PDB file of C-alpha atoms in Angstrom:
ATOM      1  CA  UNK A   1     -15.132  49.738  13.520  1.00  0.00           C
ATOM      2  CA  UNK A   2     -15.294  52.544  16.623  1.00  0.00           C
ATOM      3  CA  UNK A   3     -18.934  51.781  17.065  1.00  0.00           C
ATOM      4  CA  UNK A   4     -18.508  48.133  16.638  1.00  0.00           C
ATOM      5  CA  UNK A   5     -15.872  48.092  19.358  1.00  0.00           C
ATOM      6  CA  UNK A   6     -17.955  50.880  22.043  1.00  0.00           C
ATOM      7  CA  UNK A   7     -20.888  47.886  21.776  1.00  0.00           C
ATOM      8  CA  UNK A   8     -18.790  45.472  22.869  1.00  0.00           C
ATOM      9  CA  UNK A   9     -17.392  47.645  25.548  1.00  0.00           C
ATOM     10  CA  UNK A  10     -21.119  48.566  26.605  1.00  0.00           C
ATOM     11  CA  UNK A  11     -21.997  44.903  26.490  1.00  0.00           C
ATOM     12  CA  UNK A  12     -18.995  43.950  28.701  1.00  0.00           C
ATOM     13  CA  UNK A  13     -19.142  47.157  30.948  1.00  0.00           C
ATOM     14  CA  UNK A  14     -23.063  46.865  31.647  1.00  0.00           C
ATOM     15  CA  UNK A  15     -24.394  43.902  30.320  1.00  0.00           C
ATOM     16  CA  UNK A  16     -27.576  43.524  27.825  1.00  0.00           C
ATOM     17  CA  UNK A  17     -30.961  44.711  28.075  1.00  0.00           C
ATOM     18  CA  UNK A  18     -34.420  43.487  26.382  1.00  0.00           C
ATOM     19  CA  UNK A  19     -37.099  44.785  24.888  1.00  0.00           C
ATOM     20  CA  UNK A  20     -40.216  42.921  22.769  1.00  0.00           C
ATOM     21  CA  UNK A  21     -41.058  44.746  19.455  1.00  0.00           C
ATOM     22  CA  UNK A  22     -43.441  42.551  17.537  1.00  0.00           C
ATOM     23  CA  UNK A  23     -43.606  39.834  19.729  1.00  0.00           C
ATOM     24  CA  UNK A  24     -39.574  39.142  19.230  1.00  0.00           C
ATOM     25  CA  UNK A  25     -37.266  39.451  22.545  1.00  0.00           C
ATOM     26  CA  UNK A  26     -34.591  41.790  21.023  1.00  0.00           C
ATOM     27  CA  UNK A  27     -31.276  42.093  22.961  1.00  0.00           C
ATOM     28  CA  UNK A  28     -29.482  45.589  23.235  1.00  0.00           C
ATOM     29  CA  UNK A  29     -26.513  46.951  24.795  1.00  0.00           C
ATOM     30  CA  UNK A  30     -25.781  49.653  27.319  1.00  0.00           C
ATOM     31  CA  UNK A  31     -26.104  50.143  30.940  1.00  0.00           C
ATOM     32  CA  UNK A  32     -29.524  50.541  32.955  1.00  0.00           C
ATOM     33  CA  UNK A  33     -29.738  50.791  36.286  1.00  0.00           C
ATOM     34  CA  UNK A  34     -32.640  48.579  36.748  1.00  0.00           C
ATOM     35  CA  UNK A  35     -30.283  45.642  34.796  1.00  0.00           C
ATOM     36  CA  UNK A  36     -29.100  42.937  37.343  1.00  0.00           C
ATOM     37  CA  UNK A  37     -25.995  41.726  36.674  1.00  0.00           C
ATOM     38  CA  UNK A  38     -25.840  38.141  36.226  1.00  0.00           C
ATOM     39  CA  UNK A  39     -28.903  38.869  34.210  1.00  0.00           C
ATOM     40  CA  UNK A  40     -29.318  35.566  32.099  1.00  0.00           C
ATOM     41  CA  UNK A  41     -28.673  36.218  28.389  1.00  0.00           C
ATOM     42  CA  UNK A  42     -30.858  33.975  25.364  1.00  0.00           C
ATOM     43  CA  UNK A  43     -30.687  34.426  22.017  1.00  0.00           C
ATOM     44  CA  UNK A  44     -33.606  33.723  19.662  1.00  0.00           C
ATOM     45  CA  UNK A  45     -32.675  33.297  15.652  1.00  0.00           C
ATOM     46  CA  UNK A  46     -34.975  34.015  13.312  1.00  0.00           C
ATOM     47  CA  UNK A  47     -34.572  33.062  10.078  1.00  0.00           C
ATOM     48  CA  UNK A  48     -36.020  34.387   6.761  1.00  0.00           C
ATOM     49  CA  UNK A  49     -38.315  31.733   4.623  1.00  0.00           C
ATOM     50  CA  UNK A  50     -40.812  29.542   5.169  1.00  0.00           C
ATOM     51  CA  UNK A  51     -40.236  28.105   8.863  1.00  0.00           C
ATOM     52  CA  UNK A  52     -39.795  24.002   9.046  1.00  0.00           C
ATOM     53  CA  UNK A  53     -40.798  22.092  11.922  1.00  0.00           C
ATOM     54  CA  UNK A  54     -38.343  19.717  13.934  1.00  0.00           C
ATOM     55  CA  UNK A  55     -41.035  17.258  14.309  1.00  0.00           C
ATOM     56  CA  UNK A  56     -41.759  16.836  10.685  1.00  0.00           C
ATOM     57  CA  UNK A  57     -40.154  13.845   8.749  1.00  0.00           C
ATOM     58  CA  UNK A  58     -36.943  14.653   6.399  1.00  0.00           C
ATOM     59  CA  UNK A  59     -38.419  15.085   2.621  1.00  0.00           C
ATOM     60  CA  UNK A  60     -35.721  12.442   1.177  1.00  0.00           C
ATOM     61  CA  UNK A  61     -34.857   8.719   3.021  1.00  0.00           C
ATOM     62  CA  UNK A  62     -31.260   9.016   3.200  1.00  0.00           C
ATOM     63  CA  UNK A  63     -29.132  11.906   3.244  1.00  0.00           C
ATOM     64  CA  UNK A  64     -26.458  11.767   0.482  1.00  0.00           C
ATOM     65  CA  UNK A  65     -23.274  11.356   1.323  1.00  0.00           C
ATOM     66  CA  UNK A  66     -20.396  13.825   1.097  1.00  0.00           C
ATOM     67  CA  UNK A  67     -19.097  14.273  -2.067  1.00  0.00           C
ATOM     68  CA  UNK A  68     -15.122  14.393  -3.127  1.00  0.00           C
ATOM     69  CA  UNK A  69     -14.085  17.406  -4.897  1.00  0.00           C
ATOM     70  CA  UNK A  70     -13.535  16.173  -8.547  1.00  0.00           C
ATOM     71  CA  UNK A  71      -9.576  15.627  -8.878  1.00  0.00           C
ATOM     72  CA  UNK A  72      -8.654  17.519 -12.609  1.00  0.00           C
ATOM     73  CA  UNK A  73      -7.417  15.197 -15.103  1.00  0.00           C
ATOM     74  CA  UNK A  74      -6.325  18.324 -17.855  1.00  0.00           C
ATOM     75  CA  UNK A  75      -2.990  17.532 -18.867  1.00  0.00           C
ATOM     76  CA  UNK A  76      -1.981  20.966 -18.096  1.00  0.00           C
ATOM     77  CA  UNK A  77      -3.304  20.935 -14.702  1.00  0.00           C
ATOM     78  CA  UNK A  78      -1.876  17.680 -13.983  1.00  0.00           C
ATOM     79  CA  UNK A  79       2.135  18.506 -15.167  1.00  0.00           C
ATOM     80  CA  UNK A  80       1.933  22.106 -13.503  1.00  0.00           C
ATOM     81  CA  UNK A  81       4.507  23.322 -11.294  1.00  0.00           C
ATOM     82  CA  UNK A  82       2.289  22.359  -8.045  1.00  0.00           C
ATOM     83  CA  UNK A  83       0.338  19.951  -9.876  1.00  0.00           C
ATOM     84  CA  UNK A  84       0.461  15.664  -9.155  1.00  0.00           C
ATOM     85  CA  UNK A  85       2.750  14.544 -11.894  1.00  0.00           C
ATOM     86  CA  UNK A  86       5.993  16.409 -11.793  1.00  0.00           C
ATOM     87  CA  UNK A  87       7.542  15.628  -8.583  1.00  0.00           C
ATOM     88  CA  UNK A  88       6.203  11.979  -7.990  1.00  0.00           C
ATOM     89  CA  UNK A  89       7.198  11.280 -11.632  1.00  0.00           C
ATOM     90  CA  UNK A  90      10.864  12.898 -11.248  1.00  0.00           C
ATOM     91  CA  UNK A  91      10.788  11.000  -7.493  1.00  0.00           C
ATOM     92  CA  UNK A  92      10.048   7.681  -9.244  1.00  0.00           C
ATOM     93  CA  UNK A  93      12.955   8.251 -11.988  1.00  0.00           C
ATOM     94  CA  UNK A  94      15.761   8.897  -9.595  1.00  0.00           C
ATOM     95  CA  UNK A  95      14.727   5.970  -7.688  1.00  0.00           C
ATOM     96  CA  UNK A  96      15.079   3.920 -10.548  1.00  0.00           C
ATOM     97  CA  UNK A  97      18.107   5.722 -11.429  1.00  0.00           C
ATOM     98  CA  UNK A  98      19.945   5.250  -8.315  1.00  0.00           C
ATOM     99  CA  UNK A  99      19.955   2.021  -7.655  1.00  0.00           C
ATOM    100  CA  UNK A 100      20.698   1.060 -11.542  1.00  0.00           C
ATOM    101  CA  UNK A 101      23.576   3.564 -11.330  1.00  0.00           C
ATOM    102  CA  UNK A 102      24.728   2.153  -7.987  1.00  0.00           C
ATOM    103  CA  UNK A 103      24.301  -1.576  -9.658  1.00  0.00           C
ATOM    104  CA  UNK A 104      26.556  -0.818 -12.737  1.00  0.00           C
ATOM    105  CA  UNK A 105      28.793   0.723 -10.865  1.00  0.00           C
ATOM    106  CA  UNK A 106      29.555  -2.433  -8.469  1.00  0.00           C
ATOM    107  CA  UNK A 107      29.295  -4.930 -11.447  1.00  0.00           C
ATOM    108  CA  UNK A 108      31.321  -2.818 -14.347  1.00  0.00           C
ATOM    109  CA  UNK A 109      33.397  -0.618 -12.081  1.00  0.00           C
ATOM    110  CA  UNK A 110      32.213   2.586 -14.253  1.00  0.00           C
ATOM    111  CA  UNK A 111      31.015   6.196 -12.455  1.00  0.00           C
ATOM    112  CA  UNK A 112      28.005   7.850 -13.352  1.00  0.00           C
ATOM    113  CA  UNK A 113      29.759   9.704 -16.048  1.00  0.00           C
ATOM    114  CA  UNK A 114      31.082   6.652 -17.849  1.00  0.00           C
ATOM    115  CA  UNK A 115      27.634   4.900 -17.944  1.00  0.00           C
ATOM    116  CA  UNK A 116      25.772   7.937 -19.186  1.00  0.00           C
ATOM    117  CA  UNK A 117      28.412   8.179 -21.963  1.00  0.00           C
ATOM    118  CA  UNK A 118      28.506   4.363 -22.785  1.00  0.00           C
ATOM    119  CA  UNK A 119      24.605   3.655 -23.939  1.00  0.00           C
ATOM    120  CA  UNK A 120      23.139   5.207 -20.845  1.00  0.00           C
ATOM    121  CA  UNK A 121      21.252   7.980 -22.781  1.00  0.00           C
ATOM    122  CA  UNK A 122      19.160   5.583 -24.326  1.00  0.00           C
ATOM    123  CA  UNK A 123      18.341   3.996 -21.159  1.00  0.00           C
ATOM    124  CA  UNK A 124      17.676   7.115 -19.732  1.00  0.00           C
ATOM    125  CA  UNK A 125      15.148   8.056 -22.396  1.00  0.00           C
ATOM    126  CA  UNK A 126      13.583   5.028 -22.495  1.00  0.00           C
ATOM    127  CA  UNK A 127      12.999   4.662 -18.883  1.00  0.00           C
ATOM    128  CA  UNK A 128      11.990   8.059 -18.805  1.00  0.00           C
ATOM    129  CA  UNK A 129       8.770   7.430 -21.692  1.00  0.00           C
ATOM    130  CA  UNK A 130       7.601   4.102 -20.137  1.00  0.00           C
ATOM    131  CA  UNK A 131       7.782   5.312 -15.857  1.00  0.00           C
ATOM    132  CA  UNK A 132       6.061   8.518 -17.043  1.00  0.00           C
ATOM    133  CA  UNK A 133       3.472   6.854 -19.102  1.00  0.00           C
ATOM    134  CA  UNK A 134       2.736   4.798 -16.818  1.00  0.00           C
ATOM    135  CA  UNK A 135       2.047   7.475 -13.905  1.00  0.00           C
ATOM    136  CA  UNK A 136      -0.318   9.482 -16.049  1.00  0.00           C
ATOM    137  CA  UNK A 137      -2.233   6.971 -16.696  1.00  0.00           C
ATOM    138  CA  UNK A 138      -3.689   6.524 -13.520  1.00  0.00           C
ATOM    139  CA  UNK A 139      -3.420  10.515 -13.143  1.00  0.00           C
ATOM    140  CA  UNK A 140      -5.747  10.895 -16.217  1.00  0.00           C
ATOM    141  CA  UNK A 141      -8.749   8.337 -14.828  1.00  0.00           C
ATOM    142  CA  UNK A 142      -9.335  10.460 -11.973  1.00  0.00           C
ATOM    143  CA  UNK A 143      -7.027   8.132  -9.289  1.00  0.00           C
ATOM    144  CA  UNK A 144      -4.836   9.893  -6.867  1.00  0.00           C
ATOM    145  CA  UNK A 145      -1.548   8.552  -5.216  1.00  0.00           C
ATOM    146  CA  UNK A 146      -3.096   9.207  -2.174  1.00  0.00           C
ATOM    147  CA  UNK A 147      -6.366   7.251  -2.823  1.00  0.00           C
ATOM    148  CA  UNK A 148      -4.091   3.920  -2.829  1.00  0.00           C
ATOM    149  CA  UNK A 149      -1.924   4.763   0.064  1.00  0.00           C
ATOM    150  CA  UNK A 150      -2.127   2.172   2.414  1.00  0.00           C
ATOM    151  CA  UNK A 151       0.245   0.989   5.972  1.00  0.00           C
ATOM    152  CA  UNK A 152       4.252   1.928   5.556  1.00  0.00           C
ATOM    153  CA  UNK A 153       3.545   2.296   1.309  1.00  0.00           C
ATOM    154  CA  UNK A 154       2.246   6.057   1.371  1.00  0.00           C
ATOM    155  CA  UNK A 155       1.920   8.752  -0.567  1.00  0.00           C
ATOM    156  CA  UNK A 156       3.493  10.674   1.557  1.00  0.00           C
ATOM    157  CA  UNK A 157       6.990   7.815   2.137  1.00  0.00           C
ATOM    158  CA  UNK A 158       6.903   7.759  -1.854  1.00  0.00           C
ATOM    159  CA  UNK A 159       7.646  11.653  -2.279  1.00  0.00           C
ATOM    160  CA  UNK A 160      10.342  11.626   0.384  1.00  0.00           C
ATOM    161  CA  UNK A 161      11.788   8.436  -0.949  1.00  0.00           C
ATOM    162  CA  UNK A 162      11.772  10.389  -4.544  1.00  0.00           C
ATOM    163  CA  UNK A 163      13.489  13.498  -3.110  1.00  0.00           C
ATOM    164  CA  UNK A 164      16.142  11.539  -1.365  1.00  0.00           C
ATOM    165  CA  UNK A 165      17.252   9.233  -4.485  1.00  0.00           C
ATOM    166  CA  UNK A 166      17.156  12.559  -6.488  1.00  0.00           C
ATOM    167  CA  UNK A 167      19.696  13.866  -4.219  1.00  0.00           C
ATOM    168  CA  UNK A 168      21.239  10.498  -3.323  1.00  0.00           C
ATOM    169  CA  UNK A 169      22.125  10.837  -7.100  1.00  0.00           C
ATOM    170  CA  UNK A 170      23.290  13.911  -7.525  1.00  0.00           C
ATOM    171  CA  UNK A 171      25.500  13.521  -4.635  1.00  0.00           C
ATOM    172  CA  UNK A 172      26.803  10.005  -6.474  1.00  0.00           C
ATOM    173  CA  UNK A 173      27.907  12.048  -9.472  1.00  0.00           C
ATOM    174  CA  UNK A 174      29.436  14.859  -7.442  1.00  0.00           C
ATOM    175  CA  UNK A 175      31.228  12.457  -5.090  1.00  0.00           C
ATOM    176  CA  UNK A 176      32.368  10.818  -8.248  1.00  0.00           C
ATOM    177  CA  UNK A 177      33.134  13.806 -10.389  1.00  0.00           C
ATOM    178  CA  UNK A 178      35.473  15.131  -7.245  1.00  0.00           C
ATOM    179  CA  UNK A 179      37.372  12.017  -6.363  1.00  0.00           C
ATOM    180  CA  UNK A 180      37.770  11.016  -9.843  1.00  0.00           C
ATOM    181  CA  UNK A 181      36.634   7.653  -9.925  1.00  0.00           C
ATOM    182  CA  UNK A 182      34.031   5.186  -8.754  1.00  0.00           C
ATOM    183  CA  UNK A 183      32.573   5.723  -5.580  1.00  0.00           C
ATOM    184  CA  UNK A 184      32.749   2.012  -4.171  1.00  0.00           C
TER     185      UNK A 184
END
């Protein structure tokens, strides 16, 4: 590190000075008195191998394009903490959930509480199998959420849509449990 940083010093206090060895223009630090200073600087890279000419066609017609890094579809990798499924899947539920509590709640009258406790469990499990079915699917051929993300409908507006149902509806219940009744 101490000798790396004295040959930048030496470069910066007195420029760089050449010498040929083998027919290759070598470049070395330190101060000469015979060095000019705006003495111009070029670098010549030699690389190991057989050398390739610039004027020489390319060996294949077309180069090939970029590929994608290959998107896991291993059911572990895919409902891991960080992974895809978790928080778009939970996202998508209180969506759903939200708006169906809000919508018994202004036709029946009943608060969160009263609809989980009146046949809401099994609504809540079903639900639950068929929206999370239906977003591994997709998930297990390879497709990514943000592969289909298009104008407003994004990825990206679907996650923050999910996070604010989940806590619009934990703040529905909490409202609810606190005043003691519906919350319209």
């Amino acid at each position: 590190m101490a000798t790396a940083s004295f040959n930048m010093q030496s470069v910066f206090a007195g420029g760089l000075t050449t010498r040929k060895i083998n027919g290759n223009k070598l470049f070395f630090a330190g101060t000469f008195p015979s060095l000019k200073r705006n003495y111009p600087v070029g670098v010549r890279c030699m690389a190991e191998g057989e050398p390739k000419n610039e004027d020489s066609a390319p060996t294949s017609a077309a180069p090939s394009p970029p590929t994608k890094p290959k998107v896991s579809t291993k059911f572990s990798d895919l409902l891991a903490f960080s992974g895809p499924a978790p928080e778009r899947i939970n996202g998508r539920l209180a969506m759903v959930g939200f708006v169906a509590a809000l919508a018994v709640e202004l036709s029946k009258g009943e608060n969160v509480f009263a609809q989980i406790s009146d046949g809401g469990v099994s609504w809540f499990l079903g639900t639950t199998a068929i929206l999370t079915l239906a977003s591994l699917v997709p998930l297990f051929k390879g497709i990514t959420a943000e592969s289909k993300s298009d104008g407003i409908m994004t990825s990206d507006a679907e996650l923050w849509n999910g996070r604010f149902a989940m806590l619009g509806l934990v703040a529905l219940a909490f409202t609810e449990f606190v005043k003691g009744g519906t919350l319209v």
